[in-house]
C-alpha cells in the first residue's frame, strides 16, 4: 500500500510538481534568489502553502538560530512609492546580512492573510507589512505566535502593534492650509482607500484646516479614491462636473494627482492658472511633472529604513519590543499651486 506523505515528507520536488515548475526554480524561490519571475514566484509560494511546505523550511535555521530572511508584504512593487520604501528596507538588510522574501497581494485581503500566516510558520524571522488593507484579519495570529512584525504607513489595531507612519493628519492639514492661504475657498479632495488610517487621517486634516479657517466642509467636494491613477482622473472629472467646481484639488497621493492632471489637460485647463493641484508623498516623478507638483513629502526611504531596523532589533532581542514612530511630513511648494483666478 502506498505510503501517504506527511508534511515532513514533502520535498521541493512535490512543490515543483504542484506548481508546474522545475525543482531548481523552487530552490531559487526558497533561497530568495532574484532571478525568478514574480508570477512564477507567486505560483511556487502558493504551492508551498497548499502543501504545508513551510514546516520543512524551519530546518533552514540552526536550533535556536534564525533564517536571516525578512518577509515583505506589499500590494505591488510597480509604484515609485513602494520603490522608495524598499530602498530604505534594502539599505538596512544589506548591512545586516539579511535577505527579503517578497509577497505581493494586489490589495486582496485573502492573500494578505494567507501570506502572513505562511511566513509566520517558519519562512521568515520577522515581517514588514506595507499599507495593509485590513491587518486585523491576521494581527492576532502574529501576536499569538510572538512573531515580530512592523506595519509601514498604517497603524495597527491598538497600542500593542508596532508601526512606522508619517504625520498624515498634519500633512493633510498643511496641504489644505497652503491652498487656503493662497486664497482658495472651494477645495476639492480626492481620498485614498477609506479603510486605511492614513487616508482617513489626511481627510480629517483637510476638514480640520477648512474648519479652522471658517470654511464649511462641503461633502460634494470630497470624492472617494483608491490611491490609483485612474481614480485621480475620475475624481477630478467628478469635481469639475459640479455646478460650482473647485478652484483647487488636494489628492491624497501623487499618483492620483497625476491622474487629475491628465483630466485637467483634457478639459483644456491650465495648472495652476485655472486650477491648483496638491499631491501627497513626493515620489520622484512629482518634481518633473509639467508643472512640477506641489506636494506633502513623507520620508518614504526613512520609513523603510527605520521600520527594518526596528524589526531587526526586535528579532535580536524579543524582550525589547519597539515603540511605534510617527515621522514628520513637509510641504514642498512647486509650480502646481497659485492664487485662484479672480
Short mmCIF file of C-alpha atoms in Angstrom, two decimals:
data_model
loop_
_atom_site.label_atom_id
_atom_site.label_comp_id
_atom_site.label_asym_id
_atom_site.label_seq_id
_atom_site.Cartn_x
_atom_site.Cartn_y
_atom_site.Cartn_z
CA UNK A 1 0.00 0.00 0.00
CA UNK A 2 1.31 3.43 -0.91
CA UNK A 3 2.61 5.48 1.98
CA UNK A 4 0.71 8.76 2.42
CA UNK A 5 3.08 11.67 2.76
CA UNK A 6 3.04 13.78 5.89
CA UNK A 7 4.07 17.43 5.99
CA UNK A 8 7.59 16.46 6.98
CA UNK A 9 7.87 14.13 3.96
CA UNK A 10 7.12 16.88 1.45
CA UNK A 11 10.09 17.95 -0.66
CA UNK A 12 10.78 20.64 -3.22
CA UNK A 13 10.07 18.03 -5.88
CA UNK A 14 6.48 17.82 -4.59
CA UNK A 15 6.24 21.61 -4.61
CA UNK A 16 7.65 21.74 -8.14
CA UNK A 17 5.07 19.21 -9.34
CA UNK A 18 2.26 21.14 -7.64
CA UNK A 19 3.40 24.48 -9.12
CA UNK A 20 4.24 23.09 -12.56
CA UNK A 21 7.86 24.28 -12.47
CA UNK A 22 11.29 22.70 -12.16
CA UNK A 23 12.67 21.80 -8.74
CA UNK A 24 15.56 24.20 -9.38
CA UNK A 25 13.02 27.02 -9.69
CA UNK A 26 11.52 26.03 -6.34
CA UNK A 27 15.01 26.03 -4.85
CA UNK A 28 15.61 29.54 -6.13
CA UNK A 29 12.36 30.73 -4.57
CA UNK A 30 13.13 29.02 -1.25
CA UNK A 31 16.55 30.65 -1.18
CA UNK A 32 15.10 34.00 -2.28
CA UNK A 33 17.16 34.37 -5.43
CA UNK A 34 16.27 37.42 -7.50
CA UNK A 35 16.17 35.83 -10.95
CA UNK A 36 12.65 34.38 -10.71
CA UNK A 37 9.71 35.99 -12.48
CA UNK A 38 7.23 37.50 -9.98
CA UNK A 39 4.32 35.42 -11.33
CA UNK A 40 6.42 32.23 -11.06
CA UNK A 41 7.50 33.11 -7.52
CA UNK A 42 3.89 33.64 -6.54
CA UNK A 43 2.82 30.31 -8.08
CA UNK A 44 5.55 28.48 -6.17
CA UNK A 45 4.76 30.15 -2.84
CA UNK A 46 1.09 29.30 -3.25
CA UNK A 47 2.02 25.66 -3.92
CA UNK A 48 4.22 25.68 -0.80
CA UNK A 49 1.29 26.99 1.19
CA UNK A 50 -1.13 24.36 -0.13
CA UNK A 51 1.28 21.52 0.64
CA UNK A 52 2.33 22.81 4.03
CA UNK A 53 5.96 23.01 2.92
CA UNK A 54 6.63 25.90 5.29
CA UNK A 55 7.11 23.39 8.11
CA UNK A 56 10.13 21.96 6.30
CA UNK A 57 11.68 25.37 5.83
CA UNK A 58 12.23 25.74 9.55
CA UNK A 59 15.13 23.34 9.11
CA UNK A 60 16.97 26.12 7.29
CA UNK A 61 17.69 27.66 10.70
CA UNK A 62 20.05 26.20 13.24
CA UNK A 63 18.46 25.24 16.54
CA UNK A 64 17.77 28.48 18.37
CA UNK A 65 19.01 30.49 15.37
CA UNK A 66 17.44 32.50 12.57
CA UNK A 67 16.73 32.08 8.88
CA UNK A 68 18.12 35.56 8.14
CA UNK A 69 15.11 36.18 5.93
CA UNK A 70 12.62 39.01 6.40
CA UNK A 71 9.16 38.76 4.86
CA UNK A 72 7.92 41.82 2.98
CA UNK A 73 4.21 42.07 2.19
CA UNK A 74 3.17 44.79 -0.28
CA UNK A 75 0.19 45.42 -2.55
CA UNK A 76 2.54 45.69 -5.56
CA UNK A 77 6.07 46.79 -6.41
CA UNK A 78 5.27 48.82 -9.52
CA UNK A 79 4.93 52.23 -7.87
CA UNK A 80 7.58 54.81 -7.07
CA UNK A 81 6.11 55.00 -3.57
CA UNK A 82 6.98 51.34 -2.95
CA UNK A 83 10.34 51.76 -4.67
CA UNK A 84 11.32 54.49 -2.21
CA UNK A 85 10.22 52.48 0.82
CA UNK A 86 12.03 49.39 -0.47
CA UNK A 87 15.20 51.41 -0.96
CA UNK A 88 15.22 52.12 2.77
CA UNK A 89 14.47 48.49 3.62
CA UNK A 90 17.25 47.21 1.37
CA UNK A 91 19.78 49.68 2.82
CA UNK A 92 19.38 48.16 6.28
CA UNK A 93 19.07 44.50 5.28
CA UNK A 94 22.24 44.70 3.19
CA UNK A 95 24.27 45.79 6.21
CA UNK A 96 22.87 43.02 8.45
CA UNK A 97 23.29 40.04 6.11
CA UNK A 98 19.53 39.57 5.77
CA UNK A 99 17.56 38.73 2.65
CA UNK A 100 14.00 39.71 1.82
CA UNK A 101 11.19 37.38 0.75
CA UNK A 102 8.66 39.44 -1.21
CA UNK A 103 4.94 38.78 -1.46
CA UNK A 104 2.51 40.91 -3.47
CA UNK A 105 -1.19 40.94 -2.64
CA UNK A 106 -2.65 43.29 -5.28
CA UNK A 107 -4.80 44.62 -2.42
CA UNK A 108 -6.63 41.30 -1.94
CA UNK A 109 -7.39 40.78 1.74
CA UNK A 110 -7.43 36.98 1.49
CA UNK A 111 -3.93 36.97 0.01
CA UNK A 112 -2.66 39.19 2.82
CA UNK A 113 -3.91 36.81 5.48
CA UNK A 114 -2.66 33.66 3.72
CA UNK A 115 0.83 35.03 3.08
CA UNK A 116 1.21 36.40 6.61
CA UNK A 117 0.28 33.07 8.18
CA UNK A 118 2.64 31.20 5.86
CA UNK A 119 5.62 33.39 6.73
CA UNK A 120 4.86 33.28 10.44
CA UNK A 121 5.12 29.47 10.37
CA UNK A 122 8.79 29.42 9.58
CA UNK A 123 9.54 31.15 6.29
CA UNK A 124 10.95 34.29 7.89
CA UNK A 125 12.27 35.70 11.16
CA UNK A 126 10.02 38.74 11.00
CA UNK A 127 7.62 40.60 8.77
CA UNK A 128 7.31 44.08 7.27
CA UNK A 129 3.80 44.93 6.07
CA UNK A 130 3.37 47.98 3.83
CA UNK A 131 -0.05 49.65 3.56
CA UNK A 132 -2.11 46.62 4.64
CA UNK A 133 -5.83 46.85 3.85
CA UNK A 134 -7.20 45.19 6.99
CA UNK A 135 -4.40 43.94 9.26
CA UNK A 136 -6.85 43.00 11.99
CA UNK A 137 -7.58 39.84 9.95
CA UNK A 138 -4.20 38.37 10.88
CA UNK A 139 -2.59 40.55 13.55
CA UNK A 140 -3.99 38.36 16.31
CA UNK A 141 -2.31 35.26 14.87
CA UNK A 142 1.03 37.09 14.74
CA UNK A 143 0.66 38.15 18.36
CA UNK A 144 -0.28 34.63 19.42
CA UNK A 145 2.96 33.34 17.91
CA UNK A 146 5.04 36.21 19.36
CA UNK A 147 6.11 36.81 15.77
CA UNK A 148 7.89 40.16 15.19
CA UNK A 149 6.20 42.46 12.67
CA UNK A 150 6.20 46.16 11.83
CA UNK A 151 3.49 47.95 9.86
CA UNK A 152 4.61 50.67 7.44
CA UNK A 153 2.32 53.62 6.60
CA UNK A 154 -0.56 52.10 8.53
CA UNK A 155 -1.25 51.92 12.24
CA UNK A 156 -2.44 48.66 13.77
CA UNK A 157 -5.43 47.65 15.81
CA UNK A 158 -4.23 49.18 19.08
CA UNK A 159 -1.16 50.27 21.04
CA UNK A 160 0.24 46.72 21.02
CA UNK A 161 1.04 46.94 17.30
CA UNK A 162 4.35 48.36 16.08
CA UNK A 163 4.21 50.78 13.17
CA UNK A 164 6.16 53.46 11.34
CA UNK A 165 3.93 56.09 9.80
CA UNK A 166 4.03 59.69 8.65
CA UNK A 167 2.09 62.53 10.25
CA UNK A 168 -0.84 62.08 7.88
CA UNK A 169 -3.31 64.31 9.72
CA UNK A 170 -0.79 67.16 9.89
CA UNK A 171 0.13 66.63 6.25
CA UNK A 172 -3.50 66.87 5.18
CA UNK A 173 -3.90 69.96 7.33
CA UNK A 174 -0.80 71.63 5.89
CA UNK A 175 -1.73 70.88 2.28
CA UNK A 176 -5.17 72.38 2.72
CA UNK A 177 -3.88 75.37 4.68
CA UNK A 178 -1.42 76.10 1.87
CA UNK A 179 -4.30 76.35 -0.61
CA UNK A 180 -6.39 78.44 1.78
CA UNK A 181 -3.52 80.88 2.30
CA UNK A 182 -3.30 81.30 -1.46
CA UNK A 183 -6.94 82.40 -1.42
CA UNK A 184 -8.81 79.21 -2.34
CA UNK A 185 -12.14 78.53 -0.66
CA UNK A 186 -13.62 75.71 -2.76
CA UNK A 187 -11.04 72.97 -2.41
CA UNK A 188 -11.77 69.51 -3.78
CA UNK A 189 -10.45 66.41 -2.01
CA UNK A 190 -9.72 63.02 -3.61
CA UNK A 191 -9.22 60.47 -0.83
CA UNK A 192 -7.46 57.12 -0.74
CA UNK A 193 -8.91 53.80 0.45
CA UNK A 194 -11.08 54.78 3.41
CA UNK A 195 -10.36 51.55 5.29
CA UNK A 196 -6.77 52.79 5.67
CA UNK A 197 -5.98 55.03 8.62
CA UNK A 198 -3.54 57.10 6.54
CA UNK A 199 -6.30 58.02 4.06
CA UNK A 200 -8.75 58.86 6.83
CA UNK A 201 -6.18 60.98 8.66
CA UNK A 202 -5.37 63.00 5.53
CA UNK A 203 -9.08 63.62 5.02
CA UNK A 204 -9.54 64.67 8.64
CA UNK A 205 -6.59 67.05 8.31
CA UNK A 206 -8.28 68.59 5.27
CA UNK A 207 -11.54 69.03 7.16
CA UNK A 208 -9.81 70.49 10.22
CA UNK A 209 -7.94 73.08 8.14
CA UNK A 210 -11.17 74.21 6.50
CA UNK A 211 -12.95 74.47 9.84
CA UNK A 212 -10.08 76.35 11.49
CA UNK A 213 -10.25 78.94 8.70
CA UNK A 214 -14.02 79.35 8.88
CA UNK A 215 -14.75 77.44 5.67
CA UNK A 216 -17.65 74.96 5.82
CA UNK A 217 -16.86 71.38 4.82
CA UNK A 218 -18.85 70.66 1.65
CA UNK A 219 -19.43 66.89 1.22
CA UNK A 220 -19.80 67.22 -2.55
CA UNK A 221 -16.18 68.39 -2.75
CA UNK A 222 -14.97 65.09 -1.23
CA UNK A 223 -14.54 62.23 -3.71
CA UNK A 224 -13.53 58.73 -2.65
CA UNK A 225 -10.45 57.38 -4.47
CA UNK A 226 -8.20 54.35 -4.09
CA UNK A 227 -4.63 55.73 -4.44
CA UNK A 228 -4.54 54.65 -8.12
CA UNK A 229 -4.05 56.99 -11.08
CA UNK A 230 -7.41 56.22 -12.67
CA UNK A 231 -9.28 57.21 -9.51
CA UNK A 232 -7.49 60.56 -9.54
CA UNK A 233 -8.61 61.06 -13.13
CA UNK A 234 -12.19 60.05 -12.37
CA UNK A 235 -12.29 62.02 -9.13
CA UNK A 236 -11.11 65.17 -10.89
CA UNK A 237 -13.82 64.71 -13.52
CA UNK A 238 -16.46 64.38 -10.80
CA UNK A 239 -15.25 67.59 -9.15
CA UNK A 240 -15.13 69.58 -12.40
CA UNK A 241 -18.65 68.48 -13.31
CA UNK A 242 -20.11 70.10 -10.18
CA UNK A 243 -22.32 73.14 -10.66
CA UNK A 244 -19.72 75.08 -8.65
CA UNK A 245 -16.41 73.28 -9.30
CA UNK A 246 -13.41 73.79 -7.01
CA UNK A 247 -10.57 76.19 -7.74
CA UNK A 248 -8.07 73.74 -6.23
CA UNK A 249 -7.80 69.99 -5.67
CA UNK A 250 -5.89 68.09 -2.98
CA UNK A 251 -5.25 64.44 -3.93
CA UNK A 252 -4.25 62.01 -1.20
CA UNK A 253 -1.21 60.83 -3.14
CA UNK A 254 0.91 61.96 -6.08
CA UNK A 255 -0.27 59.12 -8.31
CA UNK A 256 -3.88 60.31 -8.10
CA UNK A 257 -2.64 63.87 -8.62
CA UNK A 258 -1.09 62.67 -11.90
CA UNK A 259 -4.46 61.31 -12.96
CA UNK A 260 -6.12 64.60 -12.05
CA UNK A 261 -3.50 66.50 -14.05
CA UNK A 262 -4.30 64.44 -17.15
CA UNK A 263 -8.00 65.14 -16.77
CA UNK A 264 -7.36 68.87 -16.39
CA UNK A 265 -5.37 68.85 -19.63
CA UNK A 266 -8.19 67.05 -21.44
CA UNK A 267 -10.58 69.75 -20.22
CA UNK A 268 -8.17 72.44 -21.51
CA UNK A 269 -7.45 73.70 -18.01
CA UNK A 270 -4.01 75.04 -17.20
CA UNK A 271 -2.39 74.22 -13.86
CA UNK A 272 -2.08 76.39 -11.81
CA UNK A 273 -3.57 79.27 -13.83
CA UNK A 274 -7.05 77.74 -14.00
CA UNK A 275 -6.91 75.26 -11.12
CA UNK A 276 -4.36 74.45 -8.42
CA UNK A 277 -3.30 70.91 -7.53
CA UNK A 278 -1.58 69.37 -4.49
CA UNK A 279 -0.46 65.77 -4.01
CA UNK A 280 0.96 63.73 -1.14
CA UNK A 281 4.15 61.60 -0.88
CA UNK A 282 6.68 63.48 -3.06
CA UNK A 283 7.58 60.47 -5.18
CA UNK A 284 10.48 61.19 -7.59
CA UNK A 285 8.26 61.95 -10.59
CA UNK A 286 6.47 64.75 -8.71
CA UNK A 287 9.40 67.11 -9.29
CA UNK A 288 9.44 66.59 -13.07
CA UNK A 289 5.74 66.68 -13.91
CA UNK A 290 4.55 69.58 -16.04
CA UNK A 291 4.10 71.64 -13.98
CA UNK A 292 6.21 70.29 -11.08
CA UNK A 293 3.80 69.17 -8.37
CA UNK A 294 3.30 70.88 -5.04
CA UNK A 295 3.03 68.03 -2.56
CA UNK A 296 3.39 66.86 1.03
CA UNK A 297 6.62 64.95 1.40
CA UNK A 298 6.57 61.91 3.63
CA UNK A 299 10.00 60.41 4.29
CA UNK A 300 9.42 57.11 2.49
CA UNK A 301 13.05 55.97 2.41
CA UNK A 302 13.44 56.74 6.09
CA UNK A 303 10.16 54.94 6.87
CA UNK A 304 11.52 51.79 5.22
CA UNK A 305 14.91 52.15 6.85
CA UNK A 306 13.57 52.79 10.35
CA UNK A 307 10.92 50.05 10.22
CA UNK A 308 13.53 47.50 9.14
CA UNK A 309 15.98 48.47 11.86
CA UNK A 310 13.21 48.30 14.46
CA UNK A 311 12.25 44.83 13.23
CA UNK A 312 15.82 43.52 13.30
CA UNK A 313 16.33 44.91 16.80
CA UNK A 314 13.16 43.16 17.92
CA UNK A 315 14.29 39.86 16.37
CA UNK A 316 17.66 40.21 18.09
CA UNK A 317 16.07 40.90 21.48
CA UNK A 318 12.47 39.65 21.67
CA UNK A 319 12.07 41.14 25.15
CA UNK A 320 12.60 44.67 23.80
CA UNK A 321 9.55 45.34 21.66
CA UNK A 322 10.00 48.70 19.87
CA UNK A 323 7.59 51.60 20.16
CA UNK A 324 5.68 52.95 17.18
CA UNK A 325 7.07 56.02 15.43
CA UNK A 326 5.39 58.89 13.57
CA UNK A 327 7.68 60.80 11.20
CA UNK A 328 7.00 64.42 10.18
CA UNK A 329 5.77 65.49 6.75
CA UNK A 330 6.90 68.59 4.86
CA UNK A 331 5.13 70.85 2.37
CA UNK A 332 7.09 71.03 -0.90
CA UNK A 333 5.90 74.11 -2.76
CA UNK A 334 6.43 73.80 -6.51
CA UNK A 335 4.58 75.19 -9.52
CA UNK A 336 1.18 73.49 -9.46
CA UNK A 337 -0.39 75.91 -6.96
CA UNK A 338 -1.06 79.64 -7.18
CA UNK A 339 -3.66 82.27 -6.39
CA UNK A 340 -7.14 81.45 -7.69
CA UNK A 341 -8.48 83.31 -10.70
CA UNK A 342 -10.35 86.41 -9.65
#
